[in-house]
Short mmCIF file of C-alpha atoms and ligand atoms in Angstrom, two decimals:
data_model
loop_
_atom_site.label_atom_id
_atom_site.label_comp_id
_atom_site.label_asym_id
_atom_site.label_seq_id
_atom_site.Cartn_x
_atom_site.Cartn_y
_atom_site.Cartn_z
CA MET A 1 0.11 -0.25 -0.06
CA GLY A 2 1.76 3.24 0.65
CA GLY A 3 1.31 5.79 -1.37
CA GLY A 4 1.10 3.77 -4.55
CA GLY A 5 -3.58 4.54 -3.73
CA THR A 6 -6.12 2.09 -3.83
CA LEU A 7 -8.03 0.73 -6.87
CA VAL A 8 -11.25 2.03 -6.37
CA ARG A 9 -14.08 -0.27 -7.21
CA GLY A 10 -17.69 0.28 -7.86
CA PRO A 11 -19.97 -2.17 -7.32
CA ALA A 12 -20.08 -2.48 -11.96
CA GLU A 13 -16.73 -3.34 -11.61
CA VAL A 14 -17.25 -5.59 -8.70
CA ILE A 15 -20.07 -6.72 -10.78
CA ALA A 16 -18.00 -7.34 -14.02
CA GLY A 17 -15.38 -9.16 -12.13
CA ARG A 18 -18.34 -11.44 -11.22
CA PHE A 19 -19.22 -12.45 -14.22
CA THR A 20 -16.33 -13.68 -16.45
CA SER A 21 -18.26 -14.77 -19.10
CA ARG A 22 -17.66 -13.28 -22.85
CA LEU A 23 -21.01 -13.66 -23.74
CA HIS A 24 -21.93 -10.27 -21.88
CA ASP A 25 -21.44 -8.47 -25.01
CA GLU A 26 -22.69 -6.09 -27.16
CA ARG A 27 -23.68 -8.60 -30.56
CA VAL A 28 -25.34 -11.14 -28.48
CA ALA A 29 -27.17 -7.82 -27.12
CA ALA A 30 -27.70 -6.24 -30.08
CA TRP A 31 -29.10 -9.65 -31.40
CA LEU A 32 -31.72 -10.22 -28.78
CA GLY A 33 -32.15 -6.25 -28.27
CA ILE A 34 -33.44 -6.78 -31.87
CA ALA A 35 -35.51 -9.93 -31.41
CA LEU A 36 -37.42 -8.13 -28.12
CA GLY A 37 -38.53 -4.76 -29.85
CA VAL A 38 -39.97 -6.93 -32.43
CA SER A 39 -42.18 -8.87 -30.12
CA PHE A 40 -42.92 -6.32 -27.64
CA GLY A 41 -44.05 -3.66 -31.15
CA THR A 42 -46.18 -7.62 -31.68
CA ALA A 43 -47.98 -7.46 -28.50
CA PHE A 44 -48.07 -3.28 -27.87
CA VAL A 45 -50.17 -4.06 -31.18
CA THR A 46 -51.85 -7.02 -30.28
CA GLY A 47 -53.14 -5.83 -27.20
CA LEU A 48 -54.63 -2.45 -28.28
CA ILE A 49 -56.37 -4.77 -31.26
CA SER A 50 -56.90 -6.51 -27.73
CA HIS A 51 -58.42 -3.56 -26.17
CA PHE A 52 -60.24 -1.71 -28.25
CA MET A 53 -62.35 -4.70 -29.31
CA GLN A 54 -63.82 -5.02 -25.86
CA HIS A 55 -64.13 -1.35 -24.65
CA PRO A 56 -64.28 0.19 -28.43
CA PRO A 57 -64.72 4.06 -28.72
CA GLY A 58 -67.90 5.61 -30.75
CA TRP A 59 -65.78 6.02 -33.58
CA LEU A 60 -64.31 2.94 -34.34
CA HIS A 61 -66.14 -0.78 -35.69
CA TRP A 62 -64.74 -3.41 -35.81
CA PRO A 63 -65.34 -5.94 -38.61
CA SER A 64 -67.33 -8.93 -38.07
CA ARG A 65 -64.39 -10.92 -40.51
CA PRO A 66 -61.78 -13.17 -41.02
CA VAL A 67 -63.54 -15.21 -38.51
CA ASN A 68 -61.30 -15.95 -37.10
CA LEU A 69 -58.99 -12.76 -37.05
CA TYR A 70 -59.55 -12.04 -33.44
CA ARG A 71 -58.26 -15.49 -32.34
CA VAL A 72 -55.05 -15.03 -33.98
CA THR A 73 -54.58 -11.68 -33.37
CA GLN A 74 -54.74 -12.63 -29.47
CA GLY A 75 -52.69 -15.68 -29.69
CA LEU A 76 -50.11 -14.17 -31.07
CA HIS A 77 -50.65 -11.63 -28.29
CA VAL A 78 -50.05 -14.83 -25.34
CA ILE A 79 -48.04 -17.28 -26.72
CA GLY A 80 -46.16 -14.98 -28.87
CA GLY A 81 -46.01 -13.39 -25.19
CA LEU A 82 -45.22 -16.47 -23.75
CA ALA A 83 -42.15 -17.61 -26.25
CA THR A 84 -40.99 -13.46 -25.23
CA ILE A 85 -39.71 -15.17 -21.54
CA PRO A 86 -36.42 -16.89 -22.55
CA LEU A 87 -35.64 -13.70 -24.63
CA LEU A 88 -35.98 -10.75 -21.58
CA LEU A 89 -34.71 -13.77 -19.46
CA ALA A 90 -31.09 -13.69 -21.61
CA LYS A 91 -31.62 -9.77 -22.72
CA LEU A 92 -31.29 -9.48 -18.64
CA TRP A 93 -28.45 -11.70 -18.25
CA THR A 94 -26.48 -10.84 -20.79
CA VAL A 95 -26.59 -6.41 -19.95
CA TYR A 96 -27.33 -7.26 -16.04
CA PRO A 97 -23.33 -6.04 -15.54
CA ARG A 98 -24.19 -3.21 -17.65
CA LEU A 99 -27.31 -1.94 -14.65
CA PHE A 100 -24.54 -1.26 -12.14
CA GLN A 101 -22.58 0.63 -13.66
CA TRP A 102 -20.98 3.56 -12.29
CA PRO A 103 -21.26 6.51 -11.82
CA PRO A 104 -24.63 5.44 -12.42
CA PHE A 105 -24.70 8.71 -15.63
CA ARG A 106 -22.05 10.92 -16.62
CA SER A 107 -24.70 13.63 -18.55
CA ALA A 108 -28.24 14.38 -17.89
CA GLY A 109 -28.23 12.83 -21.74
CA GLN A 110 -27.32 9.73 -20.17
CA ALA A 111 -29.86 10.30 -17.31
CA ILE A 112 -32.40 9.89 -19.17
CA GLU A 113 -31.30 7.14 -21.30
CA ARG A 114 -30.61 5.32 -17.83
CA GLY A 115 -33.96 6.07 -16.59
CA ALA A 116 -35.59 4.79 -20.14
CA VAL A 117 -33.81 1.45 -19.81
CA PHE A 118 -34.93 1.01 -15.69
CA VAL A 119 -38.62 2.01 -17.13
CA LEU A 120 -38.57 -0.66 -19.98
CA VAL A 121 -36.72 -3.16 -17.54
CA GLY A 122 -39.45 -3.33 -14.85
CA GLY A 123 -42.12 -2.53 -17.19
CA ALA A 124 -41.10 -5.53 -19.62
CA VAL A 125 -40.72 -8.40 -16.45
CA PHE A 126 -44.22 -6.86 -13.93
CA GLN A 127 -45.92 -7.00 -18.28
CA LEU A 128 -44.47 -10.76 -19.10
CA ALA A 129 -45.04 -11.62 -15.75
CA THR A 130 -48.29 -10.62 -14.90
CA GLY A 131 -49.99 -12.07 -18.09
CA LEU A 132 -48.14 -15.39 -17.18
CA PHE A 133 -50.21 -15.22 -14.12
CA ASN A 134 -53.33 -14.11 -15.94
CA ILE A 135 -53.55 -17.21 -17.66
CA ALA A 136 -52.21 -18.78 -14.88
CA TYR A 137 -55.30 -18.03 -13.19
CA TRP A 138 -52.84 -17.16 -9.93
CA TYR A 139 -53.36 -13.80 -8.97
CA PRO A 140 -51.46 -12.87 -6.51
CA PHE A 141 -51.22 -8.90 -6.30
CA PRO A 142 -53.71 -6.25 -5.01
CA PHE A 143 -54.81 -4.88 -8.51
CA PHE A 144 -56.86 -5.15 -11.31
CA PHE A 145 -55.20 -6.99 -13.93
CA THR A 146 -56.46 -5.60 -17.43
CA VAL A 147 -55.96 -2.35 -16.08
CA ALA A 148 -52.32 -2.06 -15.02
CA HIS A 149 -51.29 -4.67 -18.33
CA TYR A 150 -52.49 -2.05 -20.42
CA TRP A 151 -51.07 1.00 -18.84
CA THR A 152 -48.39 -0.49 -18.33
CA ALA A 153 -48.22 -1.23 -22.45
CA TYR A 154 -48.25 2.52 -22.97
CA LEU A 155 -44.86 3.16 -20.56
CA VAL A 156 -42.52 0.78 -21.44
CA VAL A 157 -43.99 1.37 -25.23
CA GLY A 158 -42.57 5.06 -24.60
CA ALA A 159 -39.70 3.38 -22.73
CA LEU A 160 -38.15 1.33 -26.01
CA VAL A 161 -38.47 4.28 -27.94
CA VAL A 162 -36.07 6.38 -25.38
CA HIS A 163 -33.76 3.74 -25.83
CA VAL A 164 -34.29 2.26 -29.35
CA ALA A 165 -33.62 5.72 -30.75
CA ASN A 166 -30.66 5.87 -27.99
CA GLN A 167 -28.93 2.22 -29.32
CA ALA A 168 -30.42 2.17 -32.88
CA SER A 169 -27.38 3.49 -34.84
CA LYS A 170 -24.77 1.67 -32.07
CA VAL A 171 -27.11 -1.80 -32.74
CA ARG A 172 -26.80 -1.33 -36.91
CA HIS A 173 -22.53 -0.83 -36.70
CA THR A 174 -23.05 -3.94 -34.93
CA VAL A 175 -24.92 -5.94 -37.00
CA MET A 176 -23.38 -5.16 -39.65
CA THR A 177 -19.85 -5.95 -39.07
CA ARG A 178 -18.15 -9.19 -38.29
CA PRO A 179 -16.82 -10.12 -35.33
CA GLU A 180 -13.19 -10.93 -35.70
CA ASP A 181 -13.42 -13.12 -32.20
CA ALA A 182 -13.85 -16.83 -31.44
CA VAL A 183 -17.10 -15.95 -28.98
CA PRO A 184 -19.73 -18.01 -29.71
CA ARG A 185 -22.38 -15.89 -29.65
CA ARG A 186 -24.56 -18.02 -32.14
CA ALA A 187 -24.70 -20.96 -30.22
CA PHE A 188 -25.88 -19.49 -26.91
CA LEU A 189 -28.71 -17.50 -29.32
CA LEU A 190 -29.58 -20.07 -30.78
CA THR A 191 -30.18 -21.93 -27.28
CA VAL A 192 -32.70 -18.51 -26.44
CA ALA A 193 -34.13 -19.57 -29.48
CA ALA A 194 -34.96 -23.28 -29.02
CA ALA A 195 -35.97 -21.69 -25.47
CA SER A 196 -38.27 -19.67 -26.59
CA GLY A 197 -39.74 -21.89 -29.78
CA ALA A 198 -39.88 -24.53 -27.59
CA VAL A 199 -42.13 -22.83 -25.61
CA ALA A 200 -44.17 -21.71 -28.37
CA LEU A 201 -44.54 -25.41 -29.63
CA ALA A 202 -46.13 -26.49 -25.84
CA THR A 203 -48.69 -23.49 -25.96
CA VAL A 204 -49.26 -23.39 -29.47
CA GLY A 205 -51.63 -26.27 -29.25
CA GLU A 206 -54.13 -24.52 -27.03
CA THR A 207 -54.79 -22.66 -30.58
CA LEU A 208 -53.58 -25.09 -32.66
CA SER A 209 -55.83 -28.09 -32.81
CA PRO A 210 -54.08 -30.55 -34.92
CA LEU A 211 -51.11 -29.73 -31.95
CA ALA A 212 -53.39 -29.55 -28.96
CA ARG A 213 -51.15 -33.65 -28.04
CA LEU A 214 -48.28 -31.08 -27.26
CA ALA A 215 -49.90 -28.20 -25.87
CA LEU A 216 -48.34 -29.33 -22.02
CA LEU A 217 -47.68 -25.58 -20.14
CA ALA A 218 -51.72 -25.02 -21.65
CA PRO A 219 -53.76 -23.85 -18.91
CA ARG A 220 -56.54 -24.15 -21.81
CA ARG A 221 -56.92 -27.11 -24.92
CA PRO A 222 -59.48 -28.08 -27.60
CA GLY A 223 -61.44 -31.54 -27.23
CA THR A 224 -61.62 -31.07 -23.30
CA GLY A 225 -64.36 -30.04 -21.55
CA PRO A 226 -67.83 -30.83 -21.77
CA GLN A 227 -69.04 -31.12 -25.84
CA ARG A 228 -65.44 -31.10 -26.18
CA LEU A 229 -65.03 -27.37 -26.14
CA PRO A 230 -63.22 -26.14 -23.22
CA VAL A 231 -64.92 -23.71 -19.74
CA ASN A 232 -63.84 -21.26 -18.53
CA LYS A 233 -66.75 -20.05 -15.80
CA THR A 234 -68.43 -23.25 -15.34
CA ALA A 235 -72.28 -22.63 -14.26
CA TYR A 236 -71.55 -23.54 -10.53
CA ALA A 237 -68.52 -20.41 -10.75
CA ALA A 238 -71.47 -18.39 -11.68
CA GLY A 239 -73.70 -19.22 -9.69
CA ILE A 240 -76.11 -21.02 -11.60
CA THR A 241 -77.69 -24.28 -11.04
CA ALA A 242 -80.24 -25.69 -13.36
CA VAL A 243 -81.84 -23.67 -16.41
CA PRO A 244 -84.45 -21.87 -15.14
CA PRO A 245 -88.15 -23.68 -15.98
CA GLU A 246 -90.18 -20.95 -16.54
CA TRP A 247 -86.87 -19.33 -18.65
CA ARG A 248 -88.01 -16.47 -21.25
CA LEU A 249 -85.22 -14.72 -23.54
CA ARG A 250 -86.59 -10.59 -22.85
CA VAL A 251 -85.96 -7.88 -25.50
CA THR A 252 -86.64 -4.52 -23.80
CA GLY A 253 -85.75 -1.13 -24.45
CA ALA A 254 -85.20 0.50 -27.85
CA VAL A 255 -87.18 -1.78 -30.14
CA GLY A 256 -90.34 -1.02 -31.84
CA ARG A 257 -92.02 -3.59 -29.33
CA GLU A 258 -90.90 -5.94 -26.53
CA LEU A 259 -90.88 -9.50 -26.90
CA SER A 260 -90.65 -12.40 -24.06
CA LEU A 261 -89.82 -15.58 -26.01
CA SER A 262 -89.87 -19.06 -24.68
CA LEU A 263 -87.09 -21.33 -25.74
CA ALA A 264 -89.96 -23.31 -28.48
CA ASP A 265 -90.75 -19.60 -29.59
CA LEU A 266 -87.19 -19.43 -30.35
CA ARG A 267 -86.63 -22.54 -31.25
CA ALA A 268 -89.60 -21.36 -34.03
CA LEU A 269 -87.45 -18.93 -35.99
CA PRO A 270 -84.99 -20.62 -39.01
CA VAL A 271 -82.57 -22.36 -37.29
CA ARG A 272 -78.66 -22.40 -38.47
CA THR A 273 -75.33 -24.62 -37.18
CA VAL A 274 -72.52 -22.17 -38.09
CA ARG A 275 -68.67 -23.23 -36.91
CA LEU A 276 -67.26 -21.18 -35.29
CA PRO A 277 -64.14 -20.49 -32.42
CA ILE A 278 -64.37 -18.95 -29.07
CA ALA A 279 -61.13 -16.87 -28.79
CA CYS A 280 -60.40 -16.40 -25.50
CA VAL A 281 -58.29 -13.30 -24.29
CA GLU A 282 -55.65 -16.13 -22.45
CA GLY A 283 -54.87 -17.55 -25.76
CA TRP A 284 -56.52 -20.38 -26.05
CA SER A 285 -59.01 -21.29 -28.74
CA ALA A 286 -61.30 -24.03 -30.17
CA SER A 287 -63.80 -23.85 -32.77
CA GLY A 288 -67.35 -25.56 -32.13
CA ASP A 289 -70.42 -26.43 -34.19
CA TRP A 290 -73.55 -23.87 -33.30
CA GLU A 291 -76.75 -24.53 -33.57
CA GLY A 292 -79.57 -21.04 -33.13
CA VAL A 293 -80.84 -18.43 -34.16
CA ARG A 294 -80.06 -15.23 -35.59
CA LEU A 295 -79.68 -12.62 -33.52
CA ARG A 296 -80.77 -10.42 -36.48
CA ASP A 297 -83.17 -12.28 -37.04
CA VAL A 298 -84.88 -11.93 -33.00
CA LEU A 299 -84.24 -8.03 -33.86
CA ARG A 300 -86.35 -7.19 -36.45
CA LEU A 301 -89.17 -9.00 -34.35
CA ALA A 302 -88.76 -6.54 -32.01
CA GLY A 303 -88.63 -3.84 -34.78
CA VAL A 304 -85.00 -2.21 -33.11
CA ALA A 305 -83.64 0.09 -35.88
CA ASP A 306 -80.39 -0.77 -37.97
CA GLY A 307 -77.94 1.11 -36.32
CA ALA A 308 -78.89 0.17 -32.99
CA ARG A 309 -76.31 -1.90 -30.19
CA VAL A 310 -77.66 -4.28 -27.88
CA ARG A 311 -76.23 -5.01 -24.71
CA VAL A 312 -76.89 -9.04 -23.96
CA GLU A 313 -77.81 -9.63 -20.11
CA SER A 314 -76.57 -12.56 -18.57
CA LEU A 315 -78.96 -14.55 -15.25
CA GLU A 316 -75.28 -14.43 -13.97
CA ARG A 317 -75.81 -12.11 -11.26
CA TYR A 318 -72.48 -11.00 -10.64
CA GLY A 319 -68.85 -11.17 -12.64
CA ALA A 320 -67.44 -8.43 -14.79
CA TYR A 321 -68.50 -10.68 -17.71
CA ARG A 322 -72.27 -10.90 -17.03
CA THR A 323 -73.13 -8.57 -20.15
CA SER A 324 -71.56 -7.49 -23.75
CA TRP A 325 -72.84 -5.40 -26.29
CA VAL A 326 -73.20 -6.37 -29.33
CA GLU A 327 -72.69 -3.46 -32.25
CA PRO A 328 -74.50 -2.92 -35.28
CA ARG A 329 -72.21 -5.08 -37.77
CA HIS A 330 -71.71 -7.90 -35.11
CA TRP A 331 -75.29 -8.04 -35.12
CA HIS A 332 -75.93 -7.84 -39.11
CA ASP A 333 -73.51 -10.53 -39.50
CA GLY A 334 -75.70 -13.45 -40.27
CA LEU A 335 -73.17 -15.70 -38.41
CA THR A 336 -74.19 -14.20 -34.93
CA LEU A 337 -76.28 -16.80 -32.90
CA LEU A 338 -78.30 -17.22 -30.29
CA ALA A 339 -77.11 -20.41 -29.48
CA LEU A 340 -79.46 -23.36 -28.60
CA GLY A 341 -77.67 -25.88 -29.31
CA LEU A 342 -73.14 -27.16 -29.68
CA ASN A 343 -71.41 -29.66 -31.60
CA GLY A 344 -74.98 -31.85 -32.49
CA GLU A 345 -75.61 -31.73 -28.57
CA PRO A 346 -78.33 -29.62 -26.75
CA LEU A 347 -75.52 -27.16 -25.23
CA ALA A 348 -74.84 -27.79 -21.86
CA LEU A 349 -75.43 -25.56 -18.25
CA ASP A 350 -71.46 -24.68 -18.33
CA HIS A 351 -71.39 -23.73 -22.05
CA GLY A 352 -74.82 -21.35 -21.42
CA ALA A 353 -77.22 -23.06 -21.55
CA PRO A 354 -80.52 -22.79 -22.54
CA CYS A 355 -79.24 -19.83 -24.89
CA ARG A 356 -75.53 -18.01 -25.42
CA LEU A 357 -74.47 -15.77 -27.55
CA ILE A 358 -71.87 -16.69 -30.50
CA ALA A 359 -70.28 -14.87 -32.69
CA PRO A 360 -67.56 -13.78 -35.43
CA ASP A 361 -64.17 -12.32 -35.21
CA ARG A 362 -64.74 -11.60 -30.63
CA PRO A 363 -62.92 -11.85 -28.38
CA GLY A 364 -64.51 -14.75 -25.99
CA VAL A 365 -65.21 -12.53 -22.80
CA MET A 366 -68.30 -11.39 -24.76
CA GLN A 367 -69.80 -14.68 -26.30
CA THR A 368 -72.06 -14.18 -23.00
CA LYS A 369 -73.86 -17.29 -21.59
CA TRP A 370 -76.71 -17.63 -19.67
CA VAL A 371 -78.10 -14.83 -22.18
CA GLY A 372 -81.67 -14.20 -20.97
CA GLY A 373 -81.96 -10.78 -22.09
CA LEU A 374 -81.77 -8.04 -24.83
CA VAL A 375 -81.32 -4.02 -23.92
CA VAL A 376 -81.74 -2.16 -27.16
CA ALA A 377 -80.06 1.24 -26.71
N1 MTE B 401 -72.37 -14.76 -18.54
C1 MTE B 401 -71.37 -14.86 -18.67
N2 MTE B 401 -70.51 -14.92 -20.12
C2 MTE B 401 -69.26 -15.61 -20.14
C3 MTE B 401 -68.41 -15.62 -19.35
C4 MTE B 401 -68.46 -15.23 -18.22
O1 MTE B 401 -68.07 -15.58 -16.89
N3 MTE B 401 -69.61 -15.02 -17.56
N4 MTE B 401 -67.03 -15.88 -19.49
C5 MTE B 401 -66.58 -15.52 -20.61
C6 MTE B 401 -65.33 -16.52 -21.20
S1 MTE B 401 -63.75 -15.42 -20.79
C7 MTE B 401 -64.84 -17.08 -22.29
S2 MTE B 401 -63.19 -17.15 -22.47
C8 MTE B 401 -66.37 -17.81 -22.68
C9 MTE B 401 -66.26 -19.34 -23.20
O2 MTE B 401 -66.88 -20.21 -23.49
P1 MTE B 401 -66.96 -21.72 -22.84
O3 MTE B 401 -66.91 -21.85 -21.67
O4 MTE B 401 -68.53 -22.24 -23.51
O5 MTE B 401 -65.77 -22.13 -23.92
O6 MTE B 401 -67.51 -17.78 -22.31
C10 MTE B 401 -67.81 -16.36 -21.90
N5 MTE B 401 -68.54 -15.99 -21.78
MO1 MO B 402 -62.32 -15.90 -21.61
#
């Protein structure tokens, strides 16, 4: 010691001294960053689609076709999100030493950049974790999932834009030049890609029924459940023990004439069979052959105006999904049914007996079960 002076090691150097792998490297970080940018961008867009389908502003009119559109966007959102988990873990592992860089920043610009990185890391971990817990039906957090997940998405994307703006030219340069060393980056990146692929493969069967048997990680699978269709909320969970013997469908509100239809009255209307999926916001989906009457036939019978919106109401007393709105485009569509049967049998109680809504290109939460009334606005 003496007059030689000691070398002061900041936390970053201490940490970096422990993280000796050569894979904590610009190139690895750059490639993982590109992949994460694409997957978070996709999750953001598909997430907004799902949000605005469920909460449409007045000017937005979703098409009712293609029939499987929501099934695809939401499958991408959930399965893509799950496959992103290994990517994010690999990226965090790669850049971990840098998160402890000391001093934390040297200029105002760098302070903003690093602030964005912390928002990005925290927000990204939060989105993937809450999304995963949600599809696993585990709610260890005190907030309402959909609201928190929705607003955090804007934070993450805001921080992502700042981060991309800061890193774009460096990343471009890094990936365009050939490395001159022998760091086994390719093997590492392929391993990460394989992990992502394995996660996707073990879940995609929840929506692609030929792969259903591989869907080991999926909470719901096509072909399981009563009438070969999964059930999210059972009749029991909804407080519905049997079809009320005096059941009638009441059509009220802005109608030419109010209706109160028995099951026999409904069956006297033209009965159709349509093949449509239930596409749950949780990513699983499955098609069924639904038999029932067209919603538009019932509404026309009640003398409803073409531009009217219709609120479908369930017999379920509580619960966030006991009602849903049907916009004109959707009730005009001849595929939109009040279903009374499924896969050649009368509708099971768990699928919404005696009557449920089934419509094309619509989130599962809006396919209201145990329908008791239509209120026209
Ligand atoms: N009344 C009512 N309808 C409902 C729900 C509900 O909780 N209550 N859950 C919805 C959700 S989240 C989905 S994915 C579909 C699932 O329909 P299924 O159980 O027939 O497959 O029903 C929808 N209809
Ligand atoms: Mo759902």
